[in-house]
Amino acid sequence: MFQKEVYIRRRSDLKKLVTKGIGLFLGNLETPMNYPDNTYHFRQDSSFLYFFGINHPGLAAVIDFESGEEILFGNDVEIEDIIWMGIQPLLKDKATRVGVEKSFPSEKLNDYLKAAIKLGRPIHFLPQYRGDNKILLGDLLGIHPGQLNQYRSLELIKAIVKLRSIKDAFEIEEIEKACAMGYEMHVTAMKMALSGQTEQMIAGVVESIPYKYGGRISFPVILSQDGQTLHNHYHTGILQKGRLVINDSGAETAMGYASDFTRTIPVDGTFTQKQKEIYQIVLNANNTATQISKPGITYQQVHLQVAKVIAQGLKDVGLMKGDVDAAVKAGAHALFFPHGLGHMMGLDVHDMEDLGQIYVGYDEITRPIDQFGTAYLRLGRKLEPGFVITNEPGIYFIPALIDKWLHEKINHEFINFEKANQYRDFGGIRIEDDLLITETGCRLLGNRIPATVDEVEKTVGMQ
Ligand code: GLY
Ligand code: MN
Ligand code: MN
């Protein structure tokens, strides 16, 4: 937990942006796996963490945006709980620790909200993504859980996106810790990438690394020789010489801050000529994004510039043809690069995605582009100092997509399908780094994980 002044300042900044009504923040509850007492790892809600910092289940908080009053709601543990869990901090101590002066038992929240509703005061709440909290909030507000999110507060969402988008120095320090764990996860996977090794063994070792440091994974590990499947969580393969392994994994610190990296590794440490050519295009694309990302440029512009680097590279090896600018305008590169360049990162690996991607990644000036591929770009708006973002271009050969485009003659003037068919068993390559936008440009977060052909080849099999 940060010093309490950090949370007091964040809430005070929020009060400057939302000035009417009451803000209601639900923390998360314990979630059972297979019976009530056998629960998943507890993950606090990120906006609750951001403003109230308390990493305990079963809490809620309100901010009265008019009087400034803040109250934490929750229950103190009973003697039965203490026997199993040991002494737990009291609710009022939890509140004091983050600078909240008032605390009441959970049951009082109902009365508090009823009184506010009776006075006709607006209750601002965020979209809910967990069933239990939807039911709880639905009950509290008298709204059917299925319709609850229609009533979420856009004003509160926009205010929180504004605050959480700009990371302060304490947050960067935490993210750097997540990056250090991510570095070890990726270098370890590279060292293990020898033929005969199982994907599952590498994925399991990668997953264990952040736990050694009191962290955990920031999302389920993606590790596969079938890298053409973008989010491939199956680890059933055995590594074979000549194939590539994509490892897309990251860590989350005990305080909830994430890292998110991808590296693509040649099994046994030698890229084939064909792999090297495609790898170099992706690396050039990744380096281009790092070179041009700075305040003032939109990430949509960076994405499209990167798409041109990819299209030019693919044209140079004979997979694409025609005018590169026209190809990118038509979206032809998306046969090989069918996703966005990156997203915000912070307390969530896809930061604030629960609040609505359109509010996080776009604004009134920069709107999403509704074209296959670019439509998946999660962050498009103008970059600002303090943004933490990912830079993750890739090139994939997805047989089903190649067949579809071939048969439907999609962008056929820009694609050499005969050549593309020679890559049907290639898989995919993605290279992902985490960037902090600075006053003048950007910098990589964490030490750079081996990325060049030479660096990666040397790391595979290293003791
Ligand atoms: N970890 C999924 C992604 O890179 O966005
Ligand atoms: Mn990733
Ligand atoms: Mn990512």
CSV table of C-alpha atoms and ligand atoms in Angstrom, one decimal:
chain,number,residue,atom,x,y,z
A,1,MET,CA,0.0,0.0,0.0
A,2,PHE,CA,1.2,3.5,-0.7
A,3,GLN,CA,1.3,6.2,2.0
A,4,LYS,CA,-2.2,7.4,2.9
A,5,GLU,CA,-1.5,10.8,1.4
A,6,VAL,CA,-1.5,9.2,-2.1
A,7,TYR,CA,-5.1,8.0,-1.6
A,8,ILE,CA,-6.2,11.2,0.0
A,9,ARG,CA,-4.8,13.2,-3.0
A,10,ARG,CA,-6.4,10.8,-5.5
A,11,ARG,CA,-9.9,11.2,-3.9
A,12,SER,CA,-9.4,14.9,-3.6
A,13,ASP,CA,-8.6,15.1,-7.4
A,14,LEU,CA,-11.7,13.0,-8.1
A,15,LYS,CA,-13.8,15.5,-6.1
A,16,LYS,CA,-12.6,18.3,-8.3
A,17,LEU,CA,-13.9,16.4,-11.4
A,18,VAL,CA,-17.2,15.1,-10.0
A,19,THR,CA,-19.0,17.7,-7.9
A,20,LYS,CA,-22.6,16.4,-7.4
A,21,GLY,CA,-24.1,13.4,-5.8
A,22,ILE,CA,-22.4,10.3,-4.3
A,23,GLY,CA,-19.7,8.0,-5.6
A,24,LEU,CA,-20.2,4.4,-4.7
A,25,PHE,CA,-17.2,2.1,-5.0
A,26,LEU,CA,-17.7,-1.7,-4.5
A,27,GLY,CA,-14.6,-3.7,-3.6
A,28,ASN,CA,-14.6,-7.3,-4.7
A,29,LEU,CA,-15.7,-10.3,-2.8
A,30,GLU,CA,-14.1,-13.7,-2.3
A,31,THR,CA,-15.0,-15.9,-5.2
A,32,PRO,CA,-15.5,-19.7,-4.6
A,33,MET,CA,-13.8,-22.2,-6.9
A,34,ASN,CA,-15.8,-25.3,-6.0
A,35,TYR,CA,-17.3,-24.7,-2.6
A,36,PRO,CA,-17.6,-21.5,-0.6
A,37,ASP,CA,-14.5,-21.8,1.6
A,38,ASN,CA,-12.2,-22.8,-1.3
A,39,THR,CA,-11.7,-19.5,-3.1
A,40,TYR,CA,-9.8,-18.3,-6.0
A,41,HIS,CA,-6.9,-15.9,-5.4
A,42,PHE,CA,-8.5,-12.7,-4.1
A,43,ARG,CA,-8.2,-9.8,-6.6
A,44,GLN,CA,-9.4,-6.4,-5.5
A,45,ASP,CA,-11.2,-4.2,-7.9
A,46,SER,CA,-8.6,-1.8,-9.5
A,47,SER,CA,-10.5,1.4,-9.1
A,48,PHE,CA,-11.2,0.5,-5.4
A,49,LEU,CA,-7.4,-0.1,-5.1
A,50,TYR,CA,-6.6,3.2,-6.8
A,51,PHE,CA,-8.8,5.3,-4.5
A,52,PHE,CA,-8.9,3.3,-1.3
A,53,GLY,CA,-5.8,1.0,-1.5
A,54,ILE,CA,-7.2,-1.7,0.8
A,55,ASN,CA,-6.6,-5.2,-0.5
A,56,HIS,CA,-9.3,-7.0,1.5
A,57,PRO,CA,-12.6,-8.6,0.4
A,58,GLY,CA,-16.1,-7.4,1.3
A,59,LEU,CA,-15.6,-3.6,1.5
A,60,ALA,CA,-17.4,-0.8,-0.1
A,61,ALA,CA,-16.9,3.0,0.1
A,62,VAL,CA,-18.7,6.2,-0.7
A,63,ILE,CA,-17.6,9.7,-1.4
A,64,ASP,CA,-20.1,12.5,-1.0
A,65,PHE,CA,-19.0,14.8,-3.8
A,66,GLU,CA,-20.8,17.7,-2.2
A,67,SER,CA,-19.9,17.6,1.5
A,68,GLY,CA,-16.6,15.8,0.8
A,69,GLU,CA,-17.5,13.1,3.4
A,70,GLU,CA,-15.9,9.6,2.8
A,71,ILE,CA,-17.1,6.4,4.5
A,72,LEU,CA,-15.7,2.9,4.4
A,73,PHE,CA,-18.3,0.1,4.8
A,74,GLY,CA,-17.3,-3.4,5.9
A,75,ASN,CA,-17.4,-5.9,8.8
A,76,ASP,CA,-14.9,-6.7,11.5
A,77,VAL,CA,-14.1,-10.4,11.7
A,78,GLU,CA,-15.7,-12.5,14.5
A,79,ILE,CA,-13.8,-14.8,16.9
A,80,GLU,CA,-14.6,-17.8,14.7
A,81,ASP,CA,-12.7,-16.1,11.8
A,82,ILE,CA,-9.8,-15.2,14.0
A,83,ILE,CA,-9.4,-18.9,15.0
A,84,TRP,CA,-8.9,-19.7,11.3
A,85,MET,CA,-7.3,-16.6,9.9
A,86,GLY,CA,-5.6,-15.0,12.9
A,87,ILE,CA,-6.1,-11.4,14.1
A,88,GLN,CA,-7.3,-9.1,11.3
A,89,PRO,CA,-7.0,-5.3,11.2
A,90,LEU,CA,-10.2,-3.6,12.4
A,91,LEU,CA,-12.4,-1.8,9.8
A,92,LYS,CA,-11.7,1.5,11.4
A,93,ASP,CA,-7.9,0.9,11.2
A,94,LYS,CA,-8.2,0.0,7.6
A,95,ALA,CA,-10.0,3.2,7.0
A,96,THR,CA,-7.5,5.3,8.9
A,97,ARG,CA,-4.6,3.7,7.1
A,98,VAL,CA,-5.9,5.3,3.8
A,99,GLY,CA,-7.1,8.6,5.4
A,100,VAL,CA,-10.8,7.8,5.5
A,101,GLU,CA,-12.3,9.1,8.8
A,102,LYS,CA,-15.6,7.3,9.0
A,103,SER,CA,-16.4,3.6,8.9
A,104,PHE,CA,-19.6,1.7,9.4
A,105,PRO,CA,-20.8,-2.0,9.3
A,106,SER,CA,-21.8,-3.2,5.8
A,107,GLU,CA,-25.5,-3.3,6.7
A,108,LYS,CA,-25.5,0.5,7.1
A,109,LEU,CA,-24.8,1.0,3.4
A,110,ASN,CA,-28.3,0.1,2.5
A,111,ASP,CA,-29.7,2.8,4.8
A,112,TYR,CA,-27.2,5.3,3.6
A,113,LEU,CA,-28.1,4.8,0.0
A,114,LYS,CA,-31.8,4.7,0.7
A,115,ALA,CA,-31.6,8.1,2.4
A,116,ALA,CA,-29.6,9.5,-0.5
A,117,ILE,CA,-32.1,8.2,-3.1
A,118,LYS,CA,-35.0,9.6,-1.1
A,119,LEU,CA,-33.4,13.0,-1.3
A,120,GLY,CA,-33.0,12.5,-5.1
A,121,ARG,CA,-29.3,12.6,-5.0
A,122,PRO,CA,-27.5,10.9,-8.0
A,123,ILE,CA,-25.5,7.8,-7.1
A,124,HIS,CA,-22.5,7.4,-9.4
A,125,PHE,CA,-21.2,3.9,-9.8
A,126,LEU,CA,-18.9,2.1,-12.3
A,127,PRO,CA,-19.9,-0.8,-14.6
A,128,GLN,CA,-19.9,-4.1,-12.7
A,129,TYR,CA,-18.1,-7.1,-14.2
A,130,ARG,CA,-18.7,-9.7,-11.5
A,131,GLY,CA,-22.0,-11.4,-11.0
A,132,ASP,CA,-22.0,-11.2,-7.2
A,133,ASN,CA,-21.4,-7.5,-7.2
A,134,LYS,CA,-24.1,-7.0,-9.9
A,135,ILE,CA,-26.6,-8.8,-7.6
A,136,LEU,CA,-25.4,-6.8,-4.5
A,137,LEU,CA,-25.6,-3.4,-6.2
A,138,GLY,CA,-28.8,-4.3,-8.0
A,139,ASP,CA,-30.3,-5.1,-4.5
A,140,LEU,CA,-28.9,-1.9,-3.0
A,141,LEU,CA,-30.2,0.4,-5.8
A,142,GLY,CA,-33.4,-1.5,-6.7
A,143,ILE,CA,-32.3,-2.2,-10.3
A,144,HIS,CA,-32.4,-5.6,-12.0
A,145,PRO,CA,-28.8,-6.9,-12.1
A,146,GLY,CA,-29.0,-7.4,-15.9
A,147,GLN,CA,-29.8,-3.8,-16.4
A,148,LEU,CA,-27.5,-2.3,-13.9
A,149,ASN,CA,-24.7,-1.3,-16.2
A,150,GLN,CA,-27.1,0.9,-18.3
A,151,TYR,CA,-27.1,3.2,-15.2
A,152,ARG,CA,-23.4,3.4,-14.7
A,153,SER,CA,-22.1,7.0,-14.4
A,154,LEU,CA,-20.3,8.2,-17.5
A,155,GLU,CA,-19.2,11.2,-15.5
A,156,LEU,CA,-17.5,9.1,-13.0
A,157,ILE,CA,-16.0,6.8,-15.7
A,158,LYS,CA,-14.5,9.8,-17.5
A,159,ALA,CA,-13.1,11.3,-14.4
A,160,ILE,CA,-11.5,8.1,-13.3
A,161,VAL,CA,-10.0,7.5,-16.8
A,162,LYS,CA,-8.5,11.0,-16.7
A,163,LEU,CA,-6.9,10.3,-13.3
A,164,ARG,CA,-5.8,6.7,-13.8
A,165,SER,CA,-4.4,7.3,-17.3
A,166,ILE,CA,-1.5,9.4,-15.9
A,167,LYS,CA,0.8,7.3,-13.8
A,168,ASP,CA,2.7,9.0,-10.9
A,169,ALA,CA,6.2,8.2,-9.9
A,170,PHE,CA,5.1,5.7,-7.2
A,171,GLU,CA,3.1,3.8,-9.8
A,172,ILE,CA,6.0,3.7,-12.2
A,173,GLU,CA,8.1,2.2,-9.5
A,174,GLU,CA,5.6,-0.6,-9.0
A,175,ILE,CA,5.3,-1.2,-12.7
A,176,GLU,CA,9.1,-1.4,-12.9
A,177,LYS,CA,8.9,-4.2,-10.3
A,178,ALA,CA,6.4,-6.0,-12.4
A,179,CYS,CA,8.7,-5.6,-15.4
A,180,ALA,CA,11.6,-7.0,-13.5
A,181,MET,CA,9.6,-10.1,-12.8
A,182,GLY,CA,8.5,-10.2,-16.5
A,183,TYR,CA,12.1,-10.0,-17.5
A,184,GLU,CA,12.9,-13.2,-15.5
A,185,MET,CA,9.8,-14.9,-16.8
A,186,HIS,CA,10.9,-14.3,-20.4
A,187,VAL,CA,14.6,-15.0,-20.1
A,188,THR,CA,13.8,-18.2,-18.2
A,189,ALA,CA,11.5,-19.3,-21.0
A,190,MET,CA,14.1,-18.6,-23.6
A,191,LYS,CA,16.7,-20.7,-21.7
A,192,MET,CA,14.3,-23.6,-21.6
A,193,ALA,CA,13.2,-23.5,-25.3
A,194,LEU,CA,14.9,-26.7,-26.4
A,195,SER,CA,13.5,-29.5,-28.5
A,196,GLY,CA,11.7,-32.2,-26.5
A,197,GLN,CA,10.7,-29.7,-23.7
A,198,THR,CA,7.0,-29.4,-23.2
A,199,GLU,CA,5.1,-26.1,-23.6
A,200,GLN,CA,3.4,-26.9,-20.3
A,201,MET,CA,6.7,-27.2,-18.4
A,202,ILE,CA,7.9,-23.8,-19.7
A,203,ALA,CA,4.5,-22.2,-19.0
A,204,GLY,CA,4.4,-23.7,-15.5
A,205,VAL,CA,7.9,-22.4,-14.7
A,206,VAL,CA,7.1,-19.0,-16.2
A,207,GLU,CA,3.9,-18.8,-14.1
A,208,SER,CA,5.7,-19.7,-10.9
A,209,ILE,CA,8.3,-16.8,-11.1
A,210,PRO,CA,6.2,-13.8,-9.9
A,211,TYR,CA,4.9,-15.9,-7.0
A,212,LYS,CA,8.5,-16.1,-5.7
A,213,TYR,CA,8.4,-12.3,-5.2
A,214,GLY,CA,4.9,-12.1,-3.7
A,215,GLY,CA,3.4,-11.2,-7.1
A,216,ARG,CA,1.3,-13.3,-9.5
A,217,ILE,CA,0.6,-13.4,-13.3
A,218,SER,CA,-1.1,-10.4,-14.7
A,219,PHE,CA,-3.2,-12.6,-17.1
A,220,PRO,CA,-3.1,-16.3,-18.0
A,221,VAL,CA,0.2,-17.2,-19.7
A,222,ILE,CA,0.0,-17.4,-23.5
A,223,LEU,CA,2.8,-19.8,-24.6
A,224,SER,CA,2.6,-21.9,-27.7
A,225,GLN,CA,4.2,-23.0,-30.9
A,226,ASP,CA,0.9,-22.2,-32.5
A,227,GLY,CA,1.5,-18.5,-32.2
A,228,GLN,CA,-0.9,-17.8,-35.1
A,229,THR,CA,-3.7,-18.2,-32.5
A,230,LEU,CA,-3.4,-14.8,-30.9
A,231,HIS,CA,-4.4,-15.7,-27.3
A,232,ASN,CA,-3.4,-19.3,-27.2
A,233,HIS,CA,-3.8,-20.6,-23.6
A,234,TYR,CA,-3.3,-24.3,-24.6
A,235,HIS,CA,0.2,-25.6,-23.7
A,236,THR,CA,-0.1,-29.1,-25.0
A,237,GLY,CA,2.7,-29.2,-27.5
A,238,ILE,CA,6.2,-30.6,-27.4
A,239,LEU,CA,8.9,-28.3,-28.7
A,240,GLN,CA,10.2,-29.2,-32.1
A,241,LYS,CA,13.4,-28.0,-33.8
A,242,GLY,CA,12.5,-25.5,-36.6
A,243,ARG,CA,9.4,-24.1,-34.8
A,244,LEU,CA,8.8,-20.8,-33.0
A,245,VAL,CA,7.4,-20.4,-29.6
A,246,ILE,CA,5.4,-17.3,-28.7
A,247,ASN,CA,5.5,-16.4,-25.0
A,248,ASP,CA,3.1,-13.6,-24.0
A,249,SER,CA,3.2,-13.2,-20.3
A,250,GLY,CA,3.5,-10.7,-17.5
A,251,ALA,CA,3.5,-10.2,-13.8
A,252,GLU,CA,1.4,-8.3,-11.3
A,253,THR,CA,2.9,-6.9,-8.1
A,254,ALA,CA,1.3,-7.5,-4.7
A,255,MET,CA,-0.2,-4.0,-5.1
A,256,GLY,CA,-1.8,-5.0,-8.4
A,257,TYR,CA,0.4,-3.2,-11.0
A,258,ALA,CA,1.1,-5.2,-14.2
A,259,SER,CA,3.7,-5.9,-16.8
A,260,ASP,CA,2.9,-7.5,-20.2
A,261,PHE,CA,5.7,-8.7,-22.6
A,262,THR,CA,5.9,-11.0,-25.6
A,263,ARG,CA,8.9,-12.6,-27.1
A,264,THR,CA,9.1,-15.2,-29.9
A,265,ILE,CA,11.8,-17.9,-29.5
A,266,PRO,CA,13.2,-20.3,-32.1
A,267,VAL,CA,13.3,-23.8,-30.6
A,268,ASP,CA,17.0,-24.8,-30.0
A,269,GLY,CA,18.1,-21.2,-30.6
A,270,THR,CA,18.5,-20.8,-34.4
A,271,PHE,CA,16.0,-18.9,-36.6
A,272,THR,CA,15.6,-20.3,-40.1
A,273,GLN,CA,16.2,-17.8,-42.9
A,274,LYS,CA,12.5,-17.5,-43.5
A,275,GLN,CA,11.8,-16.9,-39.7
A,276,LYS,CA,14.6,-14.4,-39.5
A,277,GLU,CA,13.2,-12.3,-42.3
A,278,ILE,CA,9.7,-12.1,-40.7
A,279,TYR,CA,11.2,-11.6,-37.2
A,280,GLN,CA,13.2,-8.7,-38.4
A,281,ILE,CA,10.2,-7.0,-39.8
A,282,VAL,CA,8.3,-7.3,-36.5
A,283,LEU,CA,11.3,-6.0,-34.6
A,284,ASN,CA,11.6,-3.1,-37.0
A,285,ALA,CA,7.9,-2.4,-36.4
A,286,ASN,CA,8.3,-2.6,-32.6
A,287,ASN,CA,11.4,-0.3,-32.8
A,288,THR,CA,9.5,2.2,-35.0
A,289,ALA,CA,6.7,2.5,-32.4
A,290,THR,CA,9.2,3.2,-29.7
A,291,GLN,CA,11.0,5.7,-31.8
A,292,ILE,CA,7.9,7.7,-32.7
A,293,SER,CA,5.7,7.5,-29.6
A,294,LYS,CA,5.7,10.8,-27.9
A,295,PRO,CA,3.2,13.3,-26.5
A,296,GLY,CA,1.0,14.8,-29.2
A,297,ILE,CA,1.0,11.9,-31.6
A,298,THR,CA,-2.1,9.6,-31.5
A,299,TYR,CA,-1.5,5.9,-30.9
A,300,GLN,CA,-3.8,5.4,-33.9
A,301,GLN,CA,-1.1,7.3,-36.0
A,302,VAL,CA,1.6,5.1,-34.5
A,303,HIS,CA,-0.4,2.0,-35.2
A,304,LEU,CA,-0.8,3.0,-38.9
A,305,GLN,CA,2.8,3.9,-39.2
A,306,VAL,CA,3.8,0.5,-37.8
A,307,ALA,CA,1.3,-1.1,-40.2
A,308,LYS,CA,3.3,0.6,-43.1
A,309,VAL,CA,6.6,-0.8,-41.8
A,310,ILE,CA,5.0,-4.3,-41.7
A,311,ALA,CA,3.5,-3.9,-45.2
A,312,GLN,CA,6.8,-2.6,-46.6
A,313,GLY,CA,8.7,-5.5,-45.0
A,314,LEU,CA,6.1,-8.0,-46.3
A,315,LYS,CA,6.4,-6.5,-49.8
A,316,ASP,CA,10.2,-6.8,-49.6
A,317,VAL,CA,9.9,-10.5,-49.0
A,318,GLY,CA,7.2,-10.9,-51.7
A,319,LEU,CA,4.2,-11.5,-49.5
A,320,MET,CA,2.5,-8.2,-50.3
A,321,LYS,CA,2.5,-6.1,-53.4
A,322,GLY,CA,1.4,-2.8,-54.8
A,323,ASP,CA,1.6,0.6,-53.2
A,324,VAL,CA,2.3,0.4,-49.4
A,325,ASP,CA,0.3,3.4,-48.4
A,326,ALA,CA,-2.7,2.3,-50.5
A,327,ALA,CA,-2.4,-1.3,-49.0
A,328,VAL,CA,-2.5,0.1,-45.4
A,329,LYS,CA,-5.4,2.4,-46.3
A,330,ALA,CA,-7.3,-0.6,-47.6
A,331,GLY,CA,-6.4,-2.6,-44.5
A,332,ALA,CA,-4.5,-5.3,-46.5
A,333,HIS,CA,-1.8,-5.6,-43.8
A,334,ALA,CA,-4.4,-6.9,-41.4
A,335,LEU,CA,-4.2,-10.3,-43.1
A,336,PHE,CA,-0.9,-10.7,-41.3
A,337,PHE,CA,-1.3,-8.1,-38.5
A,338,PRO,CA,-4.9,-8.5,-37.5
A,339,HIS,CA,-4.8,-6.8,-34.1
A,340,GLY,CA,-4.0,-3.5,-32.5
A,341,LEU,CA,-0.5,-2.1,-31.6
A,342,GLY,CA,-1.3,-1.9,-27.9
A,343,HIS,CA,-3.2,-0.8,-24.9
A,344,MET,CA,-2.9,1.1,-21.7
A,345,MET,CA,-1.4,-0.8,-18.7
A,346,GLY,CA,-1.4,-0.1,-15.0
A,347,LEU,CA,-3.5,-1.6,-12.3
A,348,ASP,CA,-5.0,-3.8,-15.0
A,349,VAL,CA,-3.0,-5.4,-17.8
A,350,HIS,CA,-5.6,-3.9,-20.2
A,351,ASP,CA,-5.9,-0.9,-18.0
A,352,MET,CA,-9.5,0.2,-17.1
A,353,GLU,CA,-11.0,-2.1,-19.7
A,354,ASP,CA,-13.9,-2.7,-17.2
A,355,LEU,CA,-14.8,1.0,-17.5
A,356,GLY,CA,-15.3,0.7,-21.3
A,357,GLN,CA,-12.6,0.6,-23.9
A,358,ILE,CA,-14.1,3.5,-25.9
A,359,TYR,CA,-13.6,5.9,-22.9
A,360,VAL,CA,-10.1,4.6,-22.1
A,361,GLY,CA,-8.6,4.4,-25.6
A,362,TYR,CA,-10.5,7.1,-27.6
A,363,ASP,CA,-11.9,10.6,-27.1
A,364,GLU,CA,-14.1,13.1,-29.1
A,365,ILE,CA,-11.2,13.8,-31.5
A,366,THR,CA,-9.8,10.4,-32.1
A,367,ARG,CA,-12.5,7.9,-32.9
A,368,PRO,CA,-12.0,4.1,-33.6
A,369,ILE,CA,-11.4,3.0,-37.2
A,370,ASP,CA,-14.0,0.4,-38.1
A,371,GLN,CA,-11.8,-1.7,-40.4
A,372,PHE,CA,-10.8,-5.3,-39.8
A,373,GLY,CA,-7.5,-5.3,-37.8
A,374,THR,CA,-7.4,-1.6,-36.8
A,375,ALA,CA,-10.8,-2.0,-35.2
A,376,TYR,CA,-9.1,-4.1,-32.5
A,377,LEU,CA,-6.8,-1.2,-31.6
A,378,ARG,CA,-7.6,-0.6,-27.9
A,379,LEU,CA,-5.7,2.7,-27.5
A,380,GLY,CA,-6.0,5.2,-30.3
A,381,ARG,CA,-6.0,8.6,-28.7
A,382,LYS,CA,-3.3,11.2,-28.3
A,383,LEU,CA,-0.4,10.2,-26.1
A,384,GLU,CA,0.4,12.2,-23.0
A,385,PRO,CA,3.3,12.2,-20.5
A,386,GLY,CA,2.6,9.6,-17.8
A,387,PHE,CA,0.8,7.1,-20.1
A,388,VAL,CA,2.0,3.5,-19.7
A,389,ILE,CA,1.3,1.6,-22.9
A,390,THR,CA,2.2,-1.6,-24.7
A,391,ASN,CA,4.0,-1.8,-28.0
A,392,GLU,CA,3.1,-5.2,-29.5
A,393,PRO,CA,3.2,-5.6,-33.3
A,394,GLY,CA,3.0,-9.1,-34.8
A,395,ILE,CA,2.9,-11.0,-38.0
A,396,TYR,CA,0.9,-14.2,-38.2
A,397,PHE,CA,0.0,-16.7,-40.9
A,398,ILE,CA,-3.5,-17.8,-40.0
A,399,PRO,CA,-4.6,-20.5,-42.6
A,400,ALA,CA,-8.3,-20.0,-42.1
A,401,LEU,CA,-7.9,-16.2,-42.7
A,402,ILE,CA,-5.7,-16.7,-45.7
A,403,ASP,CA,-8.3,-19.0,-47.2
A,404,LYS,CA,-11.1,-16.6,-46.5
A,405,TRP,CA,-9.4,-13.7,-48.1
A,406,LEU,CA,-8.3,-15.8,-51.1
A,407,HIS,CA,-11.8,-17.1,-51.8
A,408,GLU,CA,-13.5,-13.8,-51.2
A,409,LYS,CA,-10.8,-11.9,-53.1
A,410,ILE,CA,-10.3,-9.5,-50.2
A,411,ASN,CA,-7.5,-7.1,-50.9
A,412,HIS,CA,-6.2,-9.5,-53.6
A,413,GLU,CA,-4.4,-6.6,-55.4
A,414,PHE,CA,-2.1,-6.3,-52.4
A,415,ILE,CA,-1.5,-9.9,-51.3
A,416,ASN,CA,0.6,-12.5,-53.0
A,417,PHE,CA,-1.5,-15.5,-52.0
A,418,GLU,CA,0.7,-18.1,-53.7
A,419,LYS,CA,3.6,-17.0,-51.5
A,420,ALA,CA,1.3,-16.7,-48.4
A,421,ASN,CA,0.4,-20.3,-48.9
A,422,GLN,CA,4.0,-21.3,-48.4
A,423,TYR,CA,3.8,-19.9,-44.9
A,424,ARG,CA,0.8,-21.9,-43.7
A,425,ASP,CA,2.7,-23.8,-41.1
A,426,PHE,CA,4.8,-20.8,-40.0
A,427,GLY,CA,2.9,-19.8,-36.9
A,428,GLY,CA,3.3,-16.2,-35.7
A,429,ILE,CA,5.7,-13.7,-34.3
A,430,ARG,CA,4.9,-11.0,-31.8
A,431,ILE,CA,7.3,-8.7,-29.9
A,432,GLU,CA,5.8,-6.7,-27.0
A,433,ASP,CA,7.4,-4.1,-24.8
A,434,ASP,CA,6.0,-1.7,-22.2
A,435,LEU,CA,6.5,2.0,-22.6
A,436,LEU,CA,6.2,5.1,-20.5
A,437,ILE,CA,5.4,8.3,-22.4
A,438,THR,CA,7.7,11.0,-21.2
A,439,GLU,CA,7.7,14.8,-21.8
A,440,THR,CA,9.7,14.4,-25.0
A,441,GLY,CA,9.2,10.8,-26.2
A,442,CYS,CA,9.0,7.5,-24.4
A,443,ARG,CA,11.2,5.0,-22.6
A,444,LEU,CA,11.1,1.3,-22.1
A,445,LEU,CA,9.9,0.1,-18.7
A,446,GLY,CA,12.3,-2.5,-17.3
A,447,ASN,CA,15.5,-3.8,-18.8
A,448,ARG,CA,14.9,-4.8,-22.4
A,449,ILE,CA,14.3,-8.5,-22.6
A,450,PRO,CA,16.6,-10.0,-25.3
A,451,ALA,CA,15.0,-8.9,-28.6
A,452,THR,CA,17.4,-8.9,-31.5
A,453,VAL,CA,17.9,-12.1,-33.5
A,454,ASP,CA,21.4,-12.5,-32.0
A,455,GLU,CA,20.3,-11.8,-28.4
A,456,VAL,CA,17.4,-14.3,-28.6
A,457,GLU,CA,19.5,-17.0,-30.3
A,458,LYS,CA,22.3,-16.6,-27.7
A,459,THR,CA,19.8,-16.8,-24.7
A,460,VAL,CA,18.1,-20.1,-25.8
A,461,GLY,CA,19.6,-23.0,-23.9
A,462,MET,CA,21.9,-20.7,-21.8
A,463,GLN,CA,22.5,-22.2,-18.3
B,1,GLY,N1,-1.4,-10.1,-22.9
B,1,GLY,C1,-2.4,-9.9,-23.9
B,1,GLY,C2,-1.9,-8.7,-24.6
B,1,GLY,O1,-0.8,-8.6,-25.0
B,1,GLY,O2,-2.7,-7.8,-24.7
B,2,MN,MN,0.8,-9.4,-23.9
B,3,MN,MN,-0.5,-6.5,-24.3
